[in-house]
PDB file of C-alpha atoms in Angstrom:
ATOM      1  CA  UNK H   1       5.411 -14.420  11.061  1.00 72.00           C
ATOM      2  CA  UNK H   2       4.121 -11.542   8.966  1.00 80.00           C
ATOM      3  CA  UNK H   3       5.981  -8.291   9.421  1.00 88.00           C
ATOM      4  CA  UNK H   4       2.729  -6.356   9.794  1.00 92.00           C
ATOM      5  CA  UNK H   5      -0.488  -7.726  11.275  1.00 93.00           C
ATOM      6  CA  UNK H   6      -3.861  -6.022  10.991  1.00 93.00           C
ATOM      7  CA  UNK H   7      -7.262  -7.374  11.967  1.00 83.00           C
ATOM      8  CA  UNK H   8      -9.185  -7.581   8.677  1.00 77.00           C
ATOM      9  CA  UNK H   9     -12.576  -7.094  10.295  1.00 80.00           C
ATOM     10  CA  UNK H  10     -15.119  -6.385   8.929  1.00 89.00           C
ATOM     11  CA  UNK H  11     -16.058  -3.781  11.504  1.00 94.00           C
ATOM     12  CA  UNK H  12     -19.563  -2.320  11.636  1.00 96.00           C
ATOM     13  CA  UNK H  13     -20.411   0.632  13.895  1.00 96.00           C
ATOM     14  CA  UNK H  14     -23.316   3.096  14.236  1.00 97.00           C
ATOM     15  CA  UNK H  15     -22.880   6.670  13.096  1.00 97.00           C
ATOM     16  CA  UNK H  16     -21.223   8.807  15.772  1.00 97.00           C
ATOM     17  CA  UNK H  17     -19.252   5.939  17.318  1.00 97.00           C
ATOM     18  CA  UNK H  18     -15.558   6.067  18.095  1.00 97.00           C
ATOM     19  CA  UNK H  19     -13.636   3.624  15.926  1.00 96.00           C
ATOM     20  CA  UNK H  20     -10.309   2.072  16.884  1.00 96.00           C
ATOM     21  CA  UNK H  21      -8.149   0.393  14.257  1.00 96.00           C
ATOM     22  CA  UNK H  22      -4.873  -1.307  15.130  1.00 96.00           C
ATOM     23  CA  UNK H  23      -1.736  -2.841  13.684  1.00 96.00           C
ATOM     24  CA  UNK H  24       1.193  -4.645  15.199  1.00 96.00           C
ATOM     25  CA  UNK H  25       4.583  -5.155  13.639  1.00 94.00           C
ATOM     26  CA  UNK H  26       7.667  -7.231  14.247  1.00 92.00           C
ATOM     27  CA  UNK H  27      10.421  -5.410  12.342  1.00 88.00           C
ATOM     28  CA  UNK H  28      12.248  -2.854  14.491  1.00 88.00           C
ATOM     29  CA  UNK H  29      13.552  -1.199  11.314  1.00 87.00           C
ATOM     30  CA  UNK H  30      10.097   0.271  10.662  1.00 89.00           C
ATOM     31  CA  UNK H  31      10.376   3.931  11.610  1.00 87.00           C
ATOM     32  CA  UNK H  32       7.637   5.652   9.620  1.00 89.00           C
ATOM     33  CA  UNK H  33       3.973   4.809  10.005  1.00 93.00           C
ATOM     34  CA  UNK H  34       1.061   5.652   7.796  1.00 93.00           C
ATOM     35  CA  UNK H  35      -2.657   5.065   7.546  1.00 95.00           C
ATOM     36  CA  UNK H  36      -4.302   4.875   4.145  1.00 94.00           C
ATOM     37  CA  UNK H  37      -7.985   4.853   3.299  1.00 95.00           C
ATOM     38  CA  UNK H  38      -9.255   2.953   0.295  1.00 93.00           C
ATOM     39  CA  UNK H  39     -12.741   3.197  -1.154  1.00 92.00           C
ATOM     40  CA  UNK H  40     -14.118   0.337  -3.208  1.00 87.00           C
ATOM     41  CA  UNK H  41     -12.390  -0.086  -6.585  1.00 84.00           C
ATOM     42  CA  UNK H  42     -10.112   2.908  -5.937  1.00 87.00           C
ATOM     43  CA  UNK H  43      -6.453   3.273  -5.082  1.00 88.00           C
ATOM     44  CA  UNK H  44      -5.342   3.981  -1.483  1.00 91.00           C
ATOM     45  CA  UNK H  45      -5.149   7.592  -0.306  1.00 91.00           C
ATOM     46  CA  UNK H  46      -2.965   8.822   2.556  1.00 91.00           C
ATOM     47  CA  UNK H  47      -4.842   9.685   5.727  1.00 94.00           C
ATOM     48  CA  UNK H  48      -2.187  10.072   8.422  1.00 91.00           C
ATOM     49  CA  UNK H  49       1.613   9.970   8.580  1.00 89.00           C
ATOM     50  CA  UNK H  50       3.665   9.726  11.771  1.00 88.00           C
ATOM     51  CA  UNK H  51       7.287   9.221  12.652  1.00 83.00           C
ATOM     52  CA  UNK H  52       7.786   9.239  16.379  1.00 76.00           C
ATOM     53  CA  UNK H  53       5.970   7.531  19.218  1.00 84.00           C
ATOM     54  CA  UNK H  54       2.997   9.496  20.508  1.00 87.00           C
ATOM     55  CA  UNK H  55      -0.189  10.945  19.100  1.00 90.00           C
ATOM     56  CA  UNK H  56      -0.921  12.979  15.999  1.00 92.00           C
ATOM     57  CA  UNK H  57      -4.325  14.534  15.471  1.00 94.00           C
ATOM     58  CA  UNK H  58      -6.008  15.728  12.299  1.00 93.00           C
ATOM     59  CA  UNK H  59      -9.643  16.679  12.664  1.00 96.00           C
ATOM     60  CA  UNK H  60     -11.632  13.605  13.677  1.00 97.00           C
ATOM     61  CA  UNK H  61      -8.619  11.314  13.158  1.00 97.00           C
ATOM     62  CA  UNK H  62      -5.889  10.517  15.689  1.00 96.00           C
ATOM     63  CA  UNK H  63      -2.905   8.322  14.938  1.00 96.00           C
ATOM     64  CA  UNK H  64      -1.032   6.754  17.824  1.00 95.00           C
ATOM     65  CA  UNK H  65       2.360   5.032  17.716  1.00 95.00           C
ATOM     66  CA  UNK H  66       3.957   2.974  20.477  1.00 94.00           C
ATOM     67  CA  UNK H  67       7.346   1.853  19.206  1.00 91.00           C
ATOM     68  CA  UNK H  68       8.215   0.057  22.429  1.00 92.00           C
ATOM     69  CA  UNK H  69       5.220  -2.241  21.951  1.00 93.00           C
ATOM     70  CA  UNK H  70       5.429  -2.210  18.143  1.00 93.00           C
ATOM     71  CA  UNK H  71       1.789  -1.172  18.008  1.00 94.00           C
ATOM     72  CA  UNK H  72       0.005   1.570  16.095  1.00 96.00           C
ATOM     73  CA  UNK H  73      -3.586   2.742  16.194  1.00 96.00           C
ATOM     74  CA  UNK H  74      -5.961   4.976  14.297  1.00 97.00           C
ATOM     75  CA  UNK H  75      -8.938   6.480  16.124  1.00 97.00           C
ATOM     76  CA  UNK H  76     -11.902   7.996  14.303  1.00 97.00           C
ATOM     77  CA  UNK H  77     -14.180  10.200  16.398  1.00 97.00           C
ATOM     78  CA  UNK H  78     -17.803  10.918  15.526  1.00 97.00           C
ATOM     79  CA  UNK H  79     -17.687   8.399  12.688  1.00 97.00           C
ATOM     80  CA  UNK H  80     -19.720   9.184   9.574  1.00 97.00           C
ATOM     81  CA  UNK H  81     -21.180   6.944   6.857  1.00 96.00           C
ATOM     82  CA  UNK H  82     -18.659   8.560   4.496  1.00 95.00           C
ATOM     83  CA  UNK H  83     -15.894   6.978   6.603  1.00 97.00           C
ATOM     84  CA  UNK H  84     -17.013   3.553   5.352  1.00 96.00           C
ATOM     85  CA  UNK H  85     -13.946   2.216   3.568  1.00 95.00           C
ATOM     86  CA  UNK H  86     -11.006  -0.102   4.039  1.00 94.00           C
ATOM     87  CA  UNK H  87      -8.251   1.280   6.259  1.00 96.00           C
ATOM     88  CA  UNK H  88      -4.706   0.074   5.728  1.00 95.00           C
ATOM     89  CA  UNK H  89      -1.741   0.640   7.963  1.00 96.00           C
ATOM     90  CA  UNK H  90       1.623   0.955   6.243  1.00 94.00           C
ATOM     91  CA  UNK H  91       5.160   0.937   7.575  1.00 92.00           C
ATOM     92  CA  UNK H  92       8.404   2.085   6.081  1.00 90.00           C
ATOM     93  CA  UNK H  93      11.798   0.726   6.980  1.00 84.00           C
ATOM     94  CA  UNK H  94      14.742   3.094   7.448  1.00 77.00           C
ATOM     95  CA  UNK H  95      16.896   0.419   5.847  1.00 76.00           C
ATOM     96  CA  UNK H  96      16.541   0.055   2.086  1.00 71.00           C
ATOM     97  CA  UNK H  97      13.142   1.551   1.480  1.00 83.00           C
ATOM     98  CA  UNK H  98      10.836  -1.430   2.007  1.00 86.00           C
ATOM     99  CA  UNK H  99       7.247  -0.205   2.553  1.00 89.00           C
ATOM    100  CA  UNK H 100       4.797  -2.847   3.803  1.00 92.00           C
ATOM    101  CA  UNK H 101       1.017  -2.679   4.191  1.00 94.00           C
ATOM    102  CA  UNK H 102      -1.230  -4.448   6.645  1.00 94.00           C
ATOM    103  CA  UNK H 103      -4.129  -6.598   5.447  1.00 92.00           C
ATOM    104  CA  UNK H 104      -6.603  -3.741   5.766  1.00 93.00           C
ATOM    105  CA  UNK H 105      -9.689  -3.401   7.994  1.00 94.00           C
ATOM    106  CA  UNK H 106     -13.046  -2.986   6.287  1.00 93.00           C
ATOM    107  CA  UNK H 107     -15.149  -0.425   8.164  1.00 95.00           C
ATOM    108  CA  UNK H 108     -18.847   0.168   7.726  1.00 96.00           C
ATOM    109  CA  UNK H 109     -20.537   3.093   9.501  1.00 97.00           C
ATOM    110  CA  UNK H 110     -24.300   2.678   9.604  1.00 96.00           C
ATOM    111  CA  UNK H 111     -26.581   5.769   9.618  1.00 95.00           C
TER     112      UNK H 111
ATOM    113  CA  UNK U   1       2.188  16.621 -14.380  1.00 66.00           C
ATOM    114  CA  UNK U   2       0.649  13.171 -14.828  1.00 78.00           C
ATOM    115  CA  UNK U   3       1.941  11.534 -11.594  1.00 92.00           C
ATOM    116  CA  UNK U   4       2.087   7.728 -11.818  1.00 94.00           C
ATOM    117  CA  UNK U   5       0.714   6.197 -15.006  1.00 95.00           C
ATOM    118  CA  UNK U   6      -0.060   2.485 -15.295  1.00 96.00           C
ATOM    119  CA  UNK U   7      -0.983   0.586 -18.425  1.00 96.00           C
ATOM    120  CA  UNK U   8      -3.017  -1.372 -19.254  1.00 96.00           C
ATOM    121  CA  UNK U   9      -5.997  -0.743 -16.967  1.00 95.00           C
ATOM    122  CA  UNK U  10      -7.520  -4.127 -17.711  1.00 96.00           C
ATOM    123  CA  UNK U  11      -6.132  -7.314 -19.214  1.00 96.00           C
ATOM    124  CA  UNK U  12      -7.239 -10.907 -19.563  1.00 96.00           C
ATOM    125  CA  UNK U  13      -4.492 -13.479 -19.991  1.00 96.00           C
ATOM    126  CA  UNK U  14      -4.531 -17.173 -20.687  1.00 96.00           C
ATOM    127  CA  UNK U  15      -2.587 -19.539 -18.445  1.00 97.00           C
ATOM    128  CA  UNK U  16       1.034 -19.660 -19.551  1.00 96.00           C
ATOM    129  CA  UNK U  17       1.015 -16.336 -21.392  1.00 96.00           C
ATOM    130  CA  UNK U  18       3.421 -13.555 -20.498  1.00 96.00           C
ATOM    131  CA  UNK U  19       2.897  -9.831 -20.277  1.00 96.00           C
ATOM    132  CA  UNK U  20       4.393  -6.629 -18.938  1.00 97.00           C
ATOM    133  CA  UNK U  21       2.591  -4.076 -16.800  1.00 97.00           C
ATOM    134  CA  UNK U  22       3.994  -0.645 -17.485  1.00 98.00           C
ATOM    135  CA  UNK U  23       4.536   2.025 -14.843  1.00 98.00           C
ATOM    136  CA  UNK U  24       5.869   5.519 -15.495  1.00 97.00           C
ATOM    137  CA  UNK U  25       6.227   8.475 -13.137  1.00 96.00           C
ATOM    138  CA  UNK U  26       7.149  12.026 -14.086  1.00 95.00           C
ATOM    139  CA  UNK U  27       7.926  13.339 -10.587  1.00 92.00           C
ATOM    140  CA  UNK U  28      11.606  12.335 -10.543  1.00 92.00           C
ATOM    141  CA  UNK U  29      10.904  10.026  -7.600  1.00 92.00           C
ATOM    142  CA  UNK U  30      13.718   7.744  -6.488  1.00 92.00           C
ATOM    143  CA  UNK U  31      11.606   4.963  -5.002  1.00 94.00           C
ATOM    144  CA  UNK U  32       9.118   2.888  -6.943  1.00 96.00           C
ATOM    145  CA  UNK U  33       6.964  -0.035  -5.833  1.00 96.00           C
ATOM    146  CA  UNK U  34       4.728  -2.745  -7.229  1.00 98.00           C
ATOM    147  CA  UNK U  35       1.910  -4.117  -5.086  1.00 97.00           C
ATOM    148  CA  UNK U  36      -0.832  -6.614  -5.741  1.00 97.00           C
ATOM    149  CA  UNK U  37      -4.203  -6.536  -4.043  1.00 95.00           C
ATOM    150  CA  UNK U  38      -6.477  -9.571  -3.986  1.00 93.00           C
ATOM    151  CA  UNK U  39     -10.204  -9.103  -3.246  1.00 85.00           C
ATOM    152  CA  UNK U  40     -10.824  -8.058   0.357  1.00 81.00           C
ATOM    153  CA  UNK U  41      -7.130  -8.051   1.136  1.00 85.00           C
ATOM    154  CA  UNK U  42      -4.406  -5.503   1.736  1.00 89.00           C
ATOM    155  CA  UNK U  43      -1.553  -4.626  -0.576  1.00 93.00           C
ATOM    156  CA  UNK U  44       1.286  -7.119  -0.824  1.00 95.00           C
ATOM    157  CA  UNK U  45       4.680  -5.848  -1.937  1.00 95.00           C
ATOM    158  CA  UNK U  46       6.008  -7.636  -5.015  1.00 97.00           C
ATOM    159  CA  UNK U  47       9.182  -5.701  -5.861  1.00 97.00           C
ATOM    160  CA  UNK U  48      10.571  -2.287  -5.166  1.00 96.00           C
ATOM    161  CA  UNK U  49      13.382  -0.069  -6.391  1.00 95.00           C
ATOM    162  CA  UNK U  50      15.383   2.614  -4.597  1.00 93.00           C
ATOM    163  CA  UNK U  51      16.775   4.083  -7.802  1.00 93.00           C
ATOM    164  CA  UNK U  52      17.694   3.358 -11.402  1.00 95.00           C
ATOM    165  CA  UNK U  53      19.529   0.055 -11.687  1.00 95.00           C
ATOM    166  CA  UNK U  54      18.564  -1.144  -8.205  1.00 95.00           C
ATOM    167  CA  UNK U  55      15.670  -3.500  -7.449  1.00 96.00           C
ATOM    168  CA  UNK U  56      14.796  -5.718  -4.513  1.00 95.00           C
ATOM    169  CA  UNK U  57      12.263  -8.412  -3.695  1.00 95.00           C
ATOM    170  CA  UNK U  58       9.236  -7.727  -1.571  1.00 94.00           C
ATOM    171  CA  UNK U  59       6.867 -10.136   0.140  1.00 92.00           C
ATOM    172  CA  UNK U  60       5.554 -12.037  -2.914  1.00 95.00           C
ATOM    173  CA  UNK U  61       8.114 -11.871  -5.763  1.00 97.00           C
ATOM    174  CA  UNK U  62       7.674 -15.375  -7.208  1.00 96.00           C
ATOM    175  CA  UNK U  63       6.390 -15.397 -10.764  1.00 96.00           C
ATOM    176  CA  UNK U  64       7.363 -11.772 -11.415  1.00 97.00           C
ATOM    177  CA  UNK U  65      10.365  -9.832 -12.649  1.00 97.00           C
ATOM    178  CA  UNK U  66      11.183  -6.133 -12.716  1.00 97.00           C
ATOM    179  CA  UNK U  67      13.780  -3.812 -14.128  1.00 96.00           C
ATOM    180  CA  UNK U  68      14.615  -0.159 -13.503  1.00 97.00           C
ATOM    181  CA  UNK U  69      16.727   1.119 -16.361  1.00 97.00           C
ATOM    182  CA  UNK U  70      15.533   4.713 -15.947  1.00 97.00           C
ATOM    183  CA  UNK U  71      14.266   6.817 -13.041  1.00 96.00           C
ATOM    184  CA  UNK U  72      10.869   7.152 -14.722  1.00 97.00           C
ATOM    185  CA  UNK U  73      10.008   3.554 -15.648  1.00 97.00           C
ATOM    186  CA  UNK U  74       9.467   0.458 -13.525  1.00 98.00           C
ATOM    187  CA  UNK U  75       7.839  -2.316 -15.595  1.00 98.00           C
ATOM    188  CA  UNK U  76       6.564  -5.531 -13.984  1.00 98.00           C
ATOM    189  CA  UNK U  77       6.900  -8.696 -16.052  1.00 97.00           C
ATOM    190  CA  UNK U  78       4.707 -11.745 -15.558  1.00 96.00           C
ATOM    191  CA  UNK U  79       6.177 -14.911 -17.042  1.00 89.00           C
ATOM    192  CA  UNK U  80       3.959 -17.978 -17.479  1.00 93.00           C
ATOM    193  CA  UNK U  81       0.806 -16.419 -16.039  1.00 95.00           C
ATOM    194  CA  UNK U  82      -1.134 -18.510 -13.500  1.00 96.00           C
ATOM    195  CA  UNK U  83      -4.687 -18.099 -12.095  1.00 96.00           C
ATOM    196  CA  UNK U  84      -3.104 -17.209  -8.728  1.00 95.00           C
ATOM    197  CA  UNK U  85      -1.824 -13.998 -10.348  1.00 96.00           C
ATOM    198  CA  UNK U  86      -5.350 -12.743 -10.917  1.00 96.00           C
ATOM    199  CA  UNK U  87      -5.327  -9.519  -8.943  1.00 97.00           C
ATOM    200  CA  UNK U  88      -5.282  -5.740  -9.065  1.00 96.00           C
ATOM    201  CA  UNK U  89      -1.760  -4.394  -9.427  1.00 97.00           C
ATOM    202  CA  UNK U  90      -0.753  -0.980  -8.117  1.00 97.00           C
ATOM    203  CA  UNK U  91       2.412   0.882  -8.939  1.00 97.00           C
ATOM    204  CA  UNK U  92       3.500   3.619  -6.538  1.00 95.00           C
ATOM    205  CA  UNK U  93       6.400   6.010  -6.101  1.00 94.00           C
ATOM    206  CA  UNK U  94       7.852   8.391  -3.524  1.00 91.00           C
ATOM    207  CA  UNK U  95      10.660  10.878  -3.592  1.00 85.00           C
ATOM    208  CA  UNK U  96      12.617   9.616  -0.597  1.00 77.00           C
ATOM    209  CA  UNK U  97      14.572  12.862  -0.337  1.00 70.00           C
ATOM    210  CA  UNK U  98      14.423  15.053   2.771  1.00 63.00           C
ATOM    211  CA  UNK U  99      11.182  16.896   3.266  1.00 63.00           C
ATOM    212  CA  UNK U 100       7.714  16.401   4.654  1.00 61.00           C
ATOM    213  CA  UNK U 101       6.519  14.472   1.622  1.00 69.00           C
ATOM    214  CA  UNK U 102       9.534  12.192   1.306  1.00 74.00           C
ATOM    215  CA  UNK U 103       7.728   9.049   2.404  1.00 80.00           C
ATOM    216  CA  UNK U 104       4.292   9.693   0.966  1.00 85.00           C
ATOM    217  CA  UNK U 105       3.360   7.286  -1.792  1.00 90.00           C
ATOM    218  CA  UNK U 106       1.759   8.427  -5.011  1.00 90.00           C
ATOM    219  CA  UNK U 107      -0.286   5.581  -6.497  1.00 92.00           C
ATOM    220  CA  UNK U 108      -1.211   4.763 -10.042  1.00 93.00           C
ATOM    221  CA  UNK U 109      -4.844   3.980 -10.879  1.00 92.00           C
ATOM    222  CA  UNK U 110      -4.251   0.234 -10.839  1.00 94.00           C
ATOM    223  CA  UNK U 111      -4.213  -2.545 -13.426  1.00 96.00           C
ATOM    224  CA  UNK U 112      -6.832  -5.277 -13.145  1.00 96.00           C
ATOM    225  CA  UNK U 113      -5.452  -8.583 -14.411  1.00 97.00           C
ATOM    226  CA  UNK U 114      -7.420 -11.794 -14.884  1.00 96.00           C
ATOM    227  CA  UNK U 115      -5.720 -15.090 -15.741  1.00 96.00           C
ATOM    228  CA  UNK U 116      -8.016 -17.776 -17.137  1.00 94.00           C
TER     229      UNK U 116
END
């Protein structure tokens, strides 16, 4: 079983839609959760970082963590064509520093 | 302040050749990581290091070796290159010390490797 599972998509939505991206994990040692955005042929860039269960909002982006279910989500409101990218969840263990990424979800927002 | 520097940016290898991907960071970060990314896929952890002299295997370590003799450098060695190692390789680092940015990764620009 992979430590982090993410639906690879691809996901195609119309402009203005609400997008929901999700990851599940199996390792209880993961305590820090991140979402990265990666444009084609570029390196990943940090979008959201959370530690505790609950919601964290930043503009049109909301990150949600449910540690009891080992499930994290990223919501994008009022999606824009410029949001078209691959979104990767990432999780950091509090034991030893292992930082694992999900498979990435390719998102396309159509005008 | 250059951040994380990877060399080379591109390389073509023949099957069975060996090479080293270089990674240097000038931010005095404790933690360093090597990932590979195949087309349309996420990043898979190859090896990581929590400090000079300490390395550990990630998800896909077979066919690779690393060393961490200094805080700044974390080279990745490919022995006996195989077509399955064709990928984009990313080096990343983070400070790991207390503070809001402790767990935020700084990535290098990537090294695109093709094995023919």
